[in-house]
Tab-separated table of N, CA and C in Angstrom:
chain	number	residue	atom	x	y	z
A	25	MET	N	82.341	246.446	36.318
A	25	MET	CA	82.578	245.119	36.833
A	25	MET	C	81.279	244.334	36.799
A	26	LEU	N	81.314	243.162	36.287
A	26	LEU	CA	80.136	242.301	36.194
A	26	LEU	C	79.923	241.592	37.521
A	27	MET	N	78.719	241.716	38.077
A	27	MET	CA	78.394	241.041	39.330
A	27	MET	C	77.587	239.796	39.027
A	28	ILE	N	78.009	238.704	39.566
A	28	ILE	CA	77.269	237.456	39.435
A	28	ILE	C	76.338	237.357	40.629
A	29	SER	N	75.098	236.929	40.388
A	29	SER	CA	74.126	236.821	41.467
A	29	SER	C	74.724	236.062	42.641
A	30	GLY	N	74.607	236.660	43.836
A	30	GLY	CA	75.123	236.020	45.032
A	30	GLY	C	76.491	236.527	45.444
A	31	ASP	N	77.214	237.227	44.534
A	31	ASP	CA	78.504	237.787	44.902
A	31	ASP	C	78.312	238.842	45.984
A	32	SER	N	79.266	238.915	46.884
A	32	SER	CA	79.230	239.916	47.936
A	32	SER	C	79.962	241.161	47.452
A	33	MET	N	79.393	242.308	47.722
A	33	MET	CA	80.038	243.567	47.390
A	33	MET	C	79.681	244.565	48.475
A	34	LYS	N	80.290	245.744	48.412
A	34	LYS	CA	79.960	246.781	49.378
A	34	LYS	C	78.958	247.738	48.756
A	35	LYS	N	78.070	248.241	49.604
A	35	LYS	CA	77.055	249.177	49.158
A	35	LYS	C	76.868	250.203	50.268
A	36	HIS	N	76.596	251.448	49.889
A	36	HIS	CA	76.339	252.491	50.877
A	36	HIS	C	74.908	252.322	51.391
A	37	ILE	N	74.741	252.259	52.714
A	37	ILE	CA	73.394	252.156	53.270
A	37	ILE	C	73.192	253.181	54.382
A	38	VAL	N	71.936	253.512	54.594
A	38	VAL	CA	71.512	254.358	55.705
A	38	VAL	C	70.459	253.565	56.463
A	39	VAL	N	70.618	253.491	57.793
A	39	VAL	CA	69.658	252.776	58.629
A	39	VAL	C	69.062	253.780	59.608
A	40	LYS	N	67.742	253.965	59.504
A	40	LYS	CA	67.037	254.926	60.354
A	40	LYS	C	66.010	254.200	61.206
A	41	GLN	N	65.899	254.647	62.454
A	41	GLN	CA	64.913	254.074	63.368
A	41	GLN	C	64.018	255.197	63.880
A	42	LYS	N	62.726	254.896	64.009
A	42	LYS	CA	61.779	255.855	64.575
A	42	LYS	C	60.916	255.108	65.582
A	43	HIS	N	60.806	255.681	66.785
A	43	HIS	CA	59.912	255.104	67.788
A	43	HIS	C	58.489	255.425	67.355
A	44	LEU	N	57.634	254.421	67.284
A	44	LEU	CA	56.280	254.625	66.756
A	44	LEU	C	55.395	255.467	67.666
A	45	TYR	N	55.707	255.534	68.953
A	45	TYR	CA	54.806	256.208	69.889
A	45	TYR	C	55.352	257.529	70.414
A	46	THR	N	56.683	257.671	70.523
A	46	THR	CA	57.261	258.939	70.977
A	46	THR	C	57.746	259.795	69.806
A	47	GLU	N	57.803	259.201	68.609
A	47	GLU	CA	58.302	259.874	67.399
A	47	GLU	C	59.812	260.143	67.448
A	48	GLU	N	60.510	259.658	68.470
A	48	GLU	CA	61.954	259.848	68.559
A	48	GLU	C	62.631	259.150	67.385
A	49	ARG	N	63.608	259.852	66.778
A	49	ARG	CA	64.310	259.324	65.608
A	49	ARG	C	65.778	259.086	65.935
A	50	ASN	N	66.349	258.090	65.264
A	50	ASN	CA	67.728	257.718	65.521
A	50	ASN	C	68.366	257.258	64.206
A	51	LEU	N	69.514	257.830	63.881
A	51	LEU	CA	70.299	257.347	62.744
A	51	LEU	C	71.184	256.229	63.282
A	52	MET	N	70.840	254.996	62.948
A	52	MET	CA	71.542	253.843	63.511
A	52	MET	C	72.854	253.545	62.794
A	53	PHE	N	72.900	253.841	61.484
A	53	PHE	CA	74.104	253.553	60.714
A	53	PHE	C	74.052	254.311	59.404
A	54	GLU	N	75.209	254.792	58.974
A	54	GLU	CA	75.366	255.315	57.615
A	54	GLU	C	76.784	255.010	57.178
A	55	GLY	N	76.910	254.297	56.072
A	55	GLY	CA	78.236	253.955	55.578
A	55	GLY	C	78.210	252.730	54.689
A	56	GLN	N	79.380	252.127	54.528
A	56	GLN	CA	79.528	250.963	53.663
A	56	GLN	C	79.123	249.692	54.406
A	57	ALA	N	78.363	248.861	53.733
A	57	ALA	CA	77.955	247.571	54.285
A	57	ALA	C	78.248	246.503	53.247
A	58	PHE	N	78.506	245.298	53.712
A	58	PHE	CA	78.608	244.172	52.792
A	58	PHE	C	77.202	243.816	52.343
A	59	PHE	N	77.053	243.544	51.054
A	59	PHE	CA	75.742	243.333	50.446
A	59	PHE	C	75.821	242.150	49.496
A	60	SER	N	74.804	241.295	49.550
A	60	SER	CA	74.664	240.260	48.530
A	60	SER	C	73.180	239.999	48.316
A	61	ASN	N	72.865	239.503	47.139
A	61	ASN	CA	71.473	239.212	46.800
A	61	ASN	C	71.469	237.924	45.984
A	62	SER	N	70.988	236.850	46.605
A	62	SER	CA	70.937	235.584	45.883
A	62	SER	C	69.706	234.796	46.295
A	63	ASP	N	69.114	234.136	45.333
A	63	ASP	CA	67.926	233.307	45.557
A	63	ASP	C	66.828	234.069	46.290
A	64	GLY	N	66.678	235.360	45.982
A	64	GLY	CA	65.621	236.160	46.593
A	64	GLY	C	65.911	236.615	48.008
A	65	CYS	N	67.107	236.345	48.510
A	65	CYS	CA	67.483	236.759	49.865
A	65	CYS	C	68.536	237.862	49.779
A	66	LEU	N	68.174	239.035	50.268
A	66	LEU	CA	69.081	240.170	50.305
A	66	LEU	C	69.781	240.143	51.662
A	67	ARG	N	71.103	240.181	51.664
A	67	ARG	CA	71.868	240.125	52.909
A	67	ARG	C	72.708	241.387	53.065
A	68	LEU	N	72.693	241.936	54.271
A	68	LEU	CA	73.507	243.092	54.629
A	68	LEU	C	74.268	242.756	55.898
A	69	SER	N	75.480	243.250	56.015
A	69	SER	CA	76.195	243.163	57.287
A	69	SER	C	77.050	244.412	57.444
A	70	TYR	N	77.063	244.921	58.680
A	70	TYR	CA	77.783	246.153	58.979
A	70	TYR	C	78.016	246.229	60.484
A	71	THR	N	78.879	247.159	60.893
A	71	THR	CA	79.161	247.379	62.306
A	71	THR	C	78.658	248.763	62.688
A	72	GLU	N	77.764	248.806	63.686
A	72	GLU	CA	77.247	250.094	64.152
A	72	GLU	C	78.369	250.852	64.847
A	73	ARG	N	78.497	252.119	64.506
A	73	ARG	CA	79.530	252.945	65.117
A	73	ARG	C	79.142	253.268	66.557
A	74	GLY	N	80.161	253.439	67.377
A	74	GLY	CA	79.901	253.814	68.763
A	74	GLY	C	79.680	252.615	69.670
A	75	SER	N	79.019	251.584	69.159
A	75	SER	CA	78.745	250.421	70.009
A	75	SER	C	79.541	249.196	69.579
A	76	ASN	N	80.197	249.267	68.427
A	76	ASN	CA	80.914	248.112	67.866
A	76	ASN	C	80.042	246.867	67.797
A	77	THR	N	78.766	247.072	67.504
A	77	THR	CA	77.821	245.969	67.369
A	77	THR	C	77.777	245.517	65.918
A	78	MET	N	78.044	244.230	65.696
A	78	MET	CA	77.952	243.638	64.358
A	78	MET	C	76.490	243.323	64.070
A	79	VAL	N	76.007	243.785	62.914
A	79	VAL	CA	74.611	243.571	62.532
A	79	VAL	C	74.567	242.778	61.235
A	80	SER	N	73.706	241.782	61.210
A	80	SER	CA	73.478	240.976	60.015
A	80	SER	C	71.979	240.974	59.734
A	81	VAL	N	71.618	241.315	58.504
A	81	VAL	CA	70.211	241.385	58.100
A	81	VAL	C	70.019	240.444	56.916
A	82	GLU	N	68.992	239.610	56.995
A	82	GLU	CA	68.626	238.736	55.878
A	82	GLU	C	67.165	238.995	55.547
A	83	ALA	N	66.921	239.550	54.360
A	83	ALA	CA	65.565	239.905	53.934
A	83	ALA	C	65.124	238.964	52.824
A	84	GLU	N	64.163	238.115	53.140
A	84	GLU	CA	63.562	237.233	52.146
A	84	GLU	C	62.177	237.775	51.827
A	85	GLU	N	61.475	237.121	50.909
A	85	GLU	CA	60.149	237.611	50.513
A	85	GLU	C	59.171	237.624	51.688
A	86	GLU	N	59.197	236.585	52.516
A	86	GLU	CA	58.197	236.428	53.570
A	86	GLU	C	58.666	236.822	54.960
A	87	GLU	N	59.987	236.973	55.156
A	87	GLU	CA	60.457	237.321	56.495
A	87	GLU	C	61.795	238.035	56.461
A	88	LEU	N	62.036	238.745	57.559
A	88	LEU	CA	63.285	239.474	57.774
A	88	LEU	C	63.900	238.945	59.064
A	89	ARG	N	65.201	238.647	59.026
A	89	ARG	CA	65.907	238.198	60.218
A	89	ARG	C	67.031	239.183	60.528
A	90	ILE	N	67.128	239.554	61.803
A	90	ILE	CA	68.185	240.459	62.255
A	90	ILE	C	68.978	239.762	63.351
A	91	LYS	N	70.311	239.797	63.204
A	91	LYS	CA	71.212	239.335	64.256
A	91	LYS	C	72.090	240.523	64.629
A	92	ARG	N	72.144	240.831	65.926
A	92	ARG	CA	73.014	241.893	66.423
A	92	ARG	C	73.923	241.279	67.476
A	93	ASP	N	75.230	241.396	67.272
A	93	ASP	CA	76.205	240.842	68.205
A	93	ASP	C	77.081	241.957	68.746
A	94	GLY	N	76.846	242.286	70.006
A	94	GLY	CA	77.620	243.304	70.703
A	94	GLY	C	77.600	242.961	72.178
A	95	GLU	N	77.382	243.970	73.034
A	95	GLU	CA	77.223	243.701	74.460
A	95	GLU	C	76.065	242.735	74.686
A	96	LEU	N	75.016	242.916	73.904
A	96	LEU	CA	73.876	241.998	73.893
A	96	LEU	C	73.872	241.276	72.554
A	97	MET	N	73.408	240.043	72.555
A	97	MET	CA	73.245	239.303	71.299
A	97	MET	C	71.747	239.147	71.061
A	98	THR	N	71.274	239.756	69.977
A	98	THR	CA	69.843	239.773	69.681
A	98	THR	C	69.568	238.982	68.415
A	99	ARG	N	68.505	238.207	68.438
A	99	ARG	CA	68.035	237.452	67.274
A	99	ARG	C	66.547	237.716	67.132
A	100	LEU	N	66.147	238.379	66.046
A	100	LEU	CA	64.737	238.694	65.823
A	100	LEU	C	64.323	238.284	64.417
A	101	THR	N	63.090	237.823	64.301
A	101	THR	CA	62.498	237.471	63.011
A	101	THR	C	61.194	238.237	62.878
A	102	PHE	N	60.974	238.820	61.697
A	102	PHE	CA	59.771	239.612	61.439
A	102	PHE	C	59.027	239.027	60.245
A	103	GLN	N	57.713	238.843	60.397
A	103	GLN	CA	56.858	238.374	59.311
A	103	GLN	C	55.629	239.269	59.281
A	104	HIS	N	55.309	239.800	58.107
A	104	HIS	CA	54.210	240.746	57.927
A	104	HIS	C	52.923	240.242	58.581
A	105	LYS	N	52.369	241.075	59.473
A	105	LYS	CA	51.091	240.804	60.155
A	105	LYS	C	51.118	239.554	61.028
A	106	LYS	N	52.315	239.177	61.518
A	106	LYS	CA	52.417	237.990	62.370
A	106	LYS	C	53.203	238.299	63.635
A	107	GLN	N	52.933	237.499	64.667
A	107	GLN	CA	53.685	237.576	65.907
A	107	GLN	C	54.760	236.495	65.891
A	108	THR	N	55.982	236.880	66.265
A	108	THR	CA	57.097	235.938	66.320
A	108	THR	C	57.819	236.125	67.652
A	109	THR	N	58.690	235.198	67.974
A	109	THR	CA	59.462	235.282	69.211
A	109	THR	C	60.942	235.297	68.870
A	110	GLY	N	61.648	236.260	69.459
A	110	GLY	CA	63.087	236.358	69.287
A	110	GLY	C	63.764	236.211	70.633
A	111	SER	N	65.063	236.489	70.668
A	111	SER	CA	65.783	236.357	71.932
A	111	SER	C	66.856	237.422	72.064
A	112	VAL	N	67.153	237.747	73.335
A	112	VAL	CA	68.254	238.633	73.679
A	112	VAL	C	69.104	237.894	74.705
A	113	LEU	N	70.388	237.748	74.404
A	113	LEU	CA	71.315	237.079	75.310
A	113	LEU	C	72.230	238.128	75.923
A	114	SER	N	72.264	238.171	77.245
A	114	SER	CA	73.159	239.079	77.958
A	114	SER	C	73.955	238.271	78.974
A	115	GLU	N	74.769	238.951	79.749
A	115	GLU	CA	75.543	238.267	80.788
A	115	GLU	C	74.634	237.636	81.837
A	116	PHE	N	73.370	238.046	81.872
A	116	PHE	CA	72.420	237.525	82.857
A	116	PHE	C	71.601	236.355	82.331
A	117	GLY	N	71.769	236.009	81.068
A	117	GLY	CA	71.032	234.894	80.491
A	117	GLY	C	70.251	235.312	79.256
A	118	THR	N	69.364	234.432	78.812
A	118	THR	CA	68.577	234.663	77.600
A	118	THR	C	67.157	235.065	77.964
A	119	ILE	N	66.672	236.102	77.288
A	119	ILE	CA	65.302	236.577	77.469
A	119	ILE	C	64.587	236.428	76.135
A	120	ASP	N	63.414	235.805	76.154
A	120	ASP	CA	62.592	235.728	74.945
A	120	ASP	C	61.836	237.030	74.774
A	121	ILE	N	61.736	237.488	73.525
A	121	ILE	CA	61.039	238.735	73.205
A	121	ILE	C	60.002	238.451	72.134
A	122	GLY	N	58.766	238.856	72.401
A	122	GLY	CA	57.721	238.751	71.394
A	122	GLY	C	57.687	240.012	70.547
A	123	VAL	N	57.503	239.852	69.252
A	123	VAL	CA	57.321	241.003	68.365
A	123	VAL	C	56.115	240.747	67.468
A	124	PHE	N	55.363	241.820	67.223
A	124	PHE	CA	54.290	241.755	66.236
A	124	PHE	C	54.658	242.714	65.126
A	125	THR	N	54.735	242.210	63.907
A	125	THR	CA	55.143	243.019	62.758
A	125	THR	C	53.907	243.573	62.065
A	126	HIS	N	53.789	244.909	62.081
A	126	HIS	CA	52.672	245.570	61.393
A	126	HIS	C	52.915	245.627	59.891
A	127	LYS	N	54.171	245.961	59.521
A	127	LYS	CA	54.521	246.080	58.101
A	127	LYS	C	55.900	245.496	57.865
A	128	TYR	N	56.033	244.839	56.738
A	128	TYR	CA	57.338	244.401	56.255
A	128	TYR	C	57.338	244.625	54.752
A	129	ILE	N	58.252	245.486	54.307
A	129	ILE	CA	58.350	245.824	52.890
A	129	ILE	C	59.788	245.571	52.442
A	130	LYS	N	59.922	244.858	51.341
A	130	LYS	CA	61.242	244.602	50.760
A	130	LYS	C	61.191	244.993	49.293
A	131	ARG	N	61.984	245.981	48.934
A	131	ARG	CA	62.105	246.423	47.550
A	131	ARG	C	63.581	246.363	47.162
A	132	GLU	N	63.875	246.765	45.936
A	132	GLU	CA	65.254	246.699	45.448
A	132	GLU	C	66.203	247.555	46.284
A	133	ASN	N	65.768	248.764	46.658
A	133	ASN	CA	66.658	249.687	47.359
A	133	ASN	C	66.176	250.091	48.744
A	134	ILE	N	65.191	249.389	49.281
A	134	ILE	CA	64.710	249.725	50.620
A	134	ILE	C	64.117	248.494	51.298
A	135	ILE	N	64.371	248.408	52.580
A	135	ILE	CA	63.731	247.410	53.435
A	135	ILE	C	63.115	248.203	54.578
A	136	ALA	N	61.878	247.893	54.927
A	136	ALA	CA	61.206	248.614	56.009
A	136	ALA	C	60.420	247.642	56.874
A	137	ILE	N	60.485	247.869	58.190
A	137	ILE	CA	59.633	247.123	59.113
A	137	ILE	C	59.027	248.093	60.115
A	138	GLU	N	57.810	247.802	60.518
A	138	GLU	CA	57.167	248.471	61.647
A	138	GLU	C	56.696	247.371	62.569
A	139	TYR	N	57.075	247.468	63.837
A	139	TYR	CA	56.760	246.373	64.750
A	139	TYR	C	56.583	246.869	66.180
A	140	ASP	N	55.876	246.063	66.961
A	140	ASP	CA	55.733	246.286	68.393
A	140	ASP	C	56.520	245.222	69.131
A	141	ILE	N	57.092	245.617	70.260
A	141	ILE	CA	57.711	244.668	71.182
A	141	ILE	C	56.664	244.337	72.232
A	142	LEU	N	56.496	243.043	72.503
A	142	LEU	CA	55.436	242.585	73.391
A	142	LEU	C	56.007	241.972	74.662
A	143	SER	N	55.274	242.186	75.744
A	143	SER	CA	55.522	241.474	76.991
A	143	SER	C	54.202	240.808	77.328
A	144	GLY	N	54.101	239.524	77.050
A	144	GLY	CA	52.802	238.856	77.117
A	144	GLY	C	51.937	239.412	76.004
A	145	ASP	N	50.779	239.953	76.361
A	145	ASP	CA	49.903	240.582	75.369
A	145	ASP	C	50.020	242.099	75.381
A	146	GLU	N	50.904	242.631	76.219
A	146	GLU	CA	51.074	244.076	76.353
A	146	GLU	C	52.146	244.597	75.400
A	147	VAL	N	51.850	245.722	74.739
A	147	VAL	CA	52.839	246.393	73.892
A	147	VAL	C	53.725	247.241	74.792
A	148	THR	N	55.036	247.015	74.738
A	148	THR	CA	55.957	247.801	75.562
A	148	THR	C	56.679	248.883	74.763
A	149	ASP	N	56.858	248.669	73.474
A	149	ASP	CA	57.526	249.631	72.595
A	149	ASP	C	57.145	249.320	71.162
A	150	GLY	N	57.415	250.267	70.281
A	150	GLY	CA	57.170	250.041	68.864
A	150	GLY	C	58.139	250.857	68.038
A	151	TYR	N	58.605	250.293	66.937
A	151	TYR	CA	59.617	250.957	66.116
A	151	TYR	C	59.350	250.775	64.633
A	152	ARG	N	59.889	251.711	63.864
A	152	ARG	CA	60.006	251.575	62.414
A	152	ARG	C	61.504	251.631	62.117
A	153	ILE	N	61.978	250.687	61.325
A	153	ILE	CA	63.374	250.716	60.887
A	153	ILE	C	63.389	250.676	59.365
A	154	LEU	N	64.184	251.572	58.780
A	154	LEU	CA	64.369	251.630	57.327
A	154	LEU	C	65.830	251.367	57.002
A	155	TRP	N	66.062	250.480	56.069
A	155	TRP	CA	67.388	250.269	55.492
A	155	TRP	C	67.299	250.816	54.074
A	156	ILE	N	68.032	251.884	53.797
A	156	ILE	CA	68.013	252.519	52.481
A	156	ILE	C	69.336	252.197	51.798
A	157	LEU	N	69.254	251.494	50.678
A	157	LEU	CA	70.444	251.088	49.930
A	157	LEU	C	70.668	252.087	48.813
A	158	LYS	N	71.847	252.689	48.796
A	158	LYS	CA	72.141	253.709	47.795
A	158	LYS	C	73.185	253.189	46.829
A	159	GLU	N	73.095	253.670	45.609
A	159	GLU	CA	74.094	253.304	44.601
A	159	GLU	C	75.397	254.013	44.933
A	160	ASP	N	76.487	253.285	44.859
A	160	ASP	CA	77.792	253.904	45.057
A	160	ASP	C	78.104	254.802	43.877
A	161	LYS	N	78.711	255.939	44.181
A	161	LYS	CA	79.098	256.867	43.116
A	161	LYS	C	80.467	256.454	42.585
A	162	ALA	N	80.560	256.379	41.278
A	162	ALA	CA	81.824	255.941	40.657
A	162	ALA	C	82.870	257.022	40.730
């Protein structure tokens, strides 16, 4: 099947998270995700199992945006070697979250970020997240 740039299709992905300071690892998702790649922006969307959280990822050359819609609604933006501010919306209101991105890598079959979560100037947590895009087997 011929894919035209920007067409949406399904792709098998694996999403892994590692806490940078405790080394704790978590398999966040493995399965089929909607995938598109147009104008240099790679888009993924999937539902995390167990939490029924809808996740949308937009990876451009200079930044990565994550939207998570579940019990909490999270909006985060990551830019290599920069501090950005995101938000978490819960039943109690909206909380601003600072993040500092140590690494942001976007390749054809992998997206990776390493970042710290900030409270003021204090680091409260740090994570690495990998999105591994695999070719579907015919």
